mmCIF file of C-alpha atoms in Angstrom:
data_model
loop_
_atom_site.group_PDB
_atom_site.id
_atom_site.type_symbol
_atom_site.label_atom_id
_atom_site.label_comp_id
_atom_site.label_asym_id
_atom_site.label_seq_id
_atom_site.Cartn_x
_atom_site.Cartn_y
_atom_site.Cartn_z
ATOM 1 C CA VAL A 36 -131.171 -67.681 -91.674
ATOM 2 C CA LEU A 37 -132.537 -64.240 -90.763
ATOM 3 C CA ALA A 38 -130.412 -62.872 -87.915
ATOM 4 C CA PHE A 39 -132.125 -61.588 -84.776
ATOM 5 C CA GLY A 40 -132.080 -57.811 -84.319
ATOM 6 C CA ASN A 41 -131.930 -57.115 -88.051
ATOM 7 C CA VAL A 42 -134.302 -55.055 -90.148
ATOM 8 C CA VAL A 43 -136.197 -57.353 -92.498
ATOM 9 C CA ALA A 44 -138.020 -56.641 -95.755
ATOM 10 C CA TYR A 45 -141.031 -58.163 -97.447
ATOM 11 C CA ALA A 46 -140.014 -61.069 -99.698
ATOM 12 C CA SER A 47 -142.398 -60.937 -102.650
ATOM 13 C CA GLY A 48 -140.860 -64.113 -104.065
ATOM 14 C CA GLY A 49 -141.326 -66.063 -100.816
ATOM 15 C CA THR A 50 -142.902 -69.487 -100.768
ATOM 16 C CA VAL A 51 -145.711 -68.387 -98.409
ATOM 17 C CA ALA A 52 -147.663 -65.180 -97.897
ATOM 18 C CA ASN A 53 -145.957 -62.539 -95.776
ATOM 19 C CA SER A 54 -142.465 -63.956 -96.264
ATOM 20 C CA ALA A 55 -139.508 -61.887 -95.030
ATOM 21 C CA LYS A 56 -135.885 -61.563 -96.080
ATOM 22 C CA THR A 57 -132.749 -59.673 -95.102
ATOM 23 C CA LEU A 58 -132.866 -56.061 -96.270
ATOM 24 C CA GLY A 59 -131.011 -55.717 -99.567
ATOM 25 C CA GLY A 60 -131.681 -52.206 -100.879
ATOM 26 C CA THR A 61 -133.533 -48.934 -100.428
ATOM 27 C CA ASP A 62 -136.318 -49.925 -102.817
ATOM 28 C CA GLU A 63 -137.573 -52.759 -100.585
ATOM 29 C CA THR A 64 -140.565 -52.702 -98.237
ATOM 30 C CA VAL A 65 -139.382 -52.741 -94.619
ATOM 31 C CA VAL A 66 -141.653 -54.800 -92.359
ATOM 32 C CA GLY A 67 -139.782 -54.349 -89.061
ATOM 33 C CA ILE A 68 -137.116 -55.953 -86.891
ATOM 34 C CA ASN A 69 -136.667 -59.717 -86.419
ATOM 35 C CA VAL A 70 -137.102 -60.043 -82.645
ATOM 36 C CA LEU A 71 -135.512 -62.805 -80.557
ATOM 37 C CA THR A 72 -138.264 -64.749 -78.824
ATOM 38 C CA TYR A 73 -136.658 -68.167 -78.731
ATOM 39 C CA VAL A 74 -133.273 -69.542 -79.774
ATOM 40 C CA ASP A 75 -132.564 -72.463 -82.070
ATOM 41 C CA GLU A 76 -128.846 -72.754 -81.427
ATOM 42 C CA THR A 77 -128.327 -74.614 -84.687
ATOM 43 C CA ALA A 78 -129.666 -71.691 -86.725
ATOM 44 C CA LEU A 79 -126.696 -69.464 -87.576
ATOM 45 C CA ASP A 80 -126.367 -67.149 -90.542
ATOM 46 C CA SER A 81 -123.277 -67.032 -92.756
ATOM 47 C CA ASN A 82 -121.649 -64.680 -90.211
ATOM 48 C CA SER A 83 -122.316 -67.048 -87.265
ATOM 49 C CA ARG A 84 -125.150 -64.919 -85.840
ATOM 50 C CA PRO A 85 -128.217 -66.724 -84.405
ATOM 51 C CA GLY A 86 -131.511 -66.299 -86.163
ATOM 52 C CA VAL A 87 -134.573 -67.892 -87.685
ATOM 53 C CA LYS A 88 -134.228 -70.724 -90.200
ATOM 54 C CA ASP A 89 -135.942 -70.704 -93.582
ATOM 55 C CA GLU A 90 -139.610 -71.645 -93.372
ATOM 56 C CA GLN A 91 -139.804 -70.997 -89.604
ATOM 57 C CA VAL A 92 -142.219 -68.486 -88.157
ATOM 58 C CA LEU A 93 -140.498 -65.295 -87.040
ATOM 59 C CA ASN A 94 -141.617 -62.475 -84.807
ATOM 60 C CA VAL A 95 -141.283 -59.061 -86.388
ATOM 61 C CA ALA A 96 -141.719 -55.894 -84.330
ATOM 62 C CA ASN A 97 -143.001 -52.859 -86.192
ATOM 63 C CA GLU A 98 -144.188 -50.870 -83.169
ATOM 64 C CA GLY A 99 -142.665 -50.391 -79.745
ATOM 65 C CA ALA A 100 -139.140 -50.507 -78.343
ATOM 66 C CA VAL A 101 -136.533 -53.071 -79.417
ATOM 67 C CA ALA A 102 -132.891 -53.585 -78.405
ATOM 68 C CA VAL A 103 -130.568 -53.571 -81.436
ATOM 69 C CA TYR A 104 -126.818 -53.587 -82.069
ATOM 70 C CA VAL A 105 -125.527 -50.287 -83.493
ATOM 71 C CA HIS A 106 -122.158 -49.852 -85.230
ATOM 72 C CA GLY A 107 -120.763 -46.538 -83.989
ATOM 73 C CA ASP A 108 -122.102 -43.776 -81.763
ATOM 74 C CA CYS A 109 -125.760 -42.844 -81.481
ATOM 75 C CA THR A 110 -127.951 -40.635 -79.294
ATOM 76 C CA PRO A 111 -131.684 -39.873 -79.304
ATOM 77 C CA ALA A 112 -130.820 -37.025 -81.722
ATOM 78 C CA THR A 113 -129.141 -39.392 -84.234
ATOM 79 C CA ALA A 114 -131.079 -40.473 -87.325
ATOM 80 C CA VAL A 115 -131.752 -44.220 -87.310
ATOM 81 C CA ARG A 116 -129.769 -45.731 -90.159
ATOM 82 C CA VAL A 117 -129.819 -49.302 -91.397
ATOM 83 C CA ILE A 118 -127.204 -51.044 -93.532
ATOM 84 C CA HIS A 119 -128.579 -52.511 -96.768
ATOM 85 C CA THR A 120 -125.265 -53.528 -98.391
ATOM 86 C CA ALA A 121 -122.610 -55.264 -96.294
ATOM 87 C CA THR A 122 -119.240 -53.619 -95.798
ATOM 88 C CA GLY A 123 -116.595 -55.414 -93.741
ATOM 89 C CA VAL A 124 -118.207 -56.640 -90.513
ATOM 90 C CA LYS A 125 -121.218 -54.364 -90.954
ATOM 91 C CA TYR A 126 -123.897 -56.682 -92.339
ATOM 92 C CA ALA A 127 -127.129 -55.969 -94.206
ATOM 93 C CA GLY A 128 -130.000 -55.400 -91.804
ATOM 94 C CA GLN A 129 -127.827 -54.051 -88.982
ATOM 95 C CA PHE A 130 -127.872 -50.497 -87.661
ATOM 96 C CA THR A 131 -125.201 -47.816 -87.993
ATOM 97 C CA GLY A 132 -124.756 -44.544 -86.143
ATOM 98 C CA SER A 133 -123.435 -42.697 -89.202
ATOM 99 C CA ALA A 134 -123.962 -42.700 -92.940
ATOM 100 C CA ILE A 135 -122.144 -45.219 -95.114
ATOM 101 C CA THR A 136 -122.273 -43.910 -98.682
ATOM 102 C CA ASN A 137 -124.379 -46.153 -100.951
ATOM 103 C CA LYS A 138 -124.575 -48.833 -98.237
ATOM 104 C CA SER A 139 -126.936 -47.396 -95.587
ATOM 105 C CA ALA A 140 -130.230 -45.546 -95.428
ATOM 106 C CA ILE A 141 -132.257 -43.535 -92.924
ATOM 107 C CA LEU A 142 -135.215 -45.528 -91.581
ATOM 108 C CA SER A 143 -138.323 -43.374 -91.145
ATOM 109 C CA ASN A 144 -140.687 -43.704 -88.186
ATOM 110 C CA ALA A 145 -137.896 -44.849 -85.871
ATOM 111 C CA ARG A 146 -135.796 -43.144 -83.199
ATOM 112 C CA TYR A 147 -133.131 -44.072 -80.682
ATOM 113 C CA LEU A 148 -134.249 -43.898 -77.057
ATOM 114 C CA THR A 149 -130.751 -44.515 -75.650
ATOM 115 C CA SER A 150 -127.166 -43.600 -76.476
ATOM 116 C CA VAL A 151 -124.139 -45.711 -77.441
ATOM 117 C CA THR A 152 -120.481 -44.674 -77.474
ATOM 118 C CA GLY A 153 -118.308 -46.761 -79.777
ATOM 119 C CA SER A 154 -120.626 -49.625 -80.734
ATOM 120 C CA GLY A 155 -123.147 -51.596 -78.730
ATOM 121 C CA LEU A 156 -126.786 -52.134 -77.828
ATOM 122 C CA ALA A 157 -129.301 -49.310 -78.107
ATOM 123 C CA ILE A 158 -133.064 -49.157 -77.782
ATOM 124 C CA VAL A 159 -134.925 -48.197 -80.964
ATOM 125 C CA GLU A 160 -138.558 -47.127 -80.873
ATOM 126 C CA LEU A 161 -140.550 -48.113 -83.958
ATOM 127 C CA ASN A 162 -143.712 -46.303 -85.043
ATOM 128 C CA GLY A 163 -144.785 -48.568 -87.917
ATOM 129 C CA PRO A 164 -146.119 -50.352 -89.693
ATOM 130 C CA SER A 165 -145.246 -47.896 -92.463
ATOM 131 C CA PHE A 166 -141.518 -47.319 -93.005
ATOM 132 C CA THR A 167 -139.473 -45.698 -95.774
ATOM 133 C CA LEU A 168 -135.763 -45.738 -96.532
ATOM 134 C CA THR A 169 -133.813 -42.666 -97.648
ATOM 135 C CA ALA A 170 -130.485 -43.645 -99.176
ATOM 136 C CA ASP A 171 -127.196 -42.258 -97.885
ATOM 137 C CA THR A 172 -125.463 -41.169 -101.097
#
């Protein structure tokens, strides 16, 4: 299951063209954010988050504004970072307000439009479809 609100990457080994998978490293091709457009309540990932089942069509946003969950503080001046390697309750594909050494990366062509104190929902503006990841080392 690909959780809603997560950054997803191109799955070159997918069973159909244009397959997507959960982000797993800085060398992967980011395609956008898995956007919630309908809910299949039986589709939960291994962390009990709702998402899209294998072999279902998913809606991926690569341009425009999307609401996402951010771990930690962020403002419009904060670099948009995405987690590629899980650490505790911070799962791959989620956003983080600060660098996590060897586990997060800066996502290019994205910016926060709103602020969060602590952790919570923020609006991210995407200017894709071309994205790059710069590792936090």
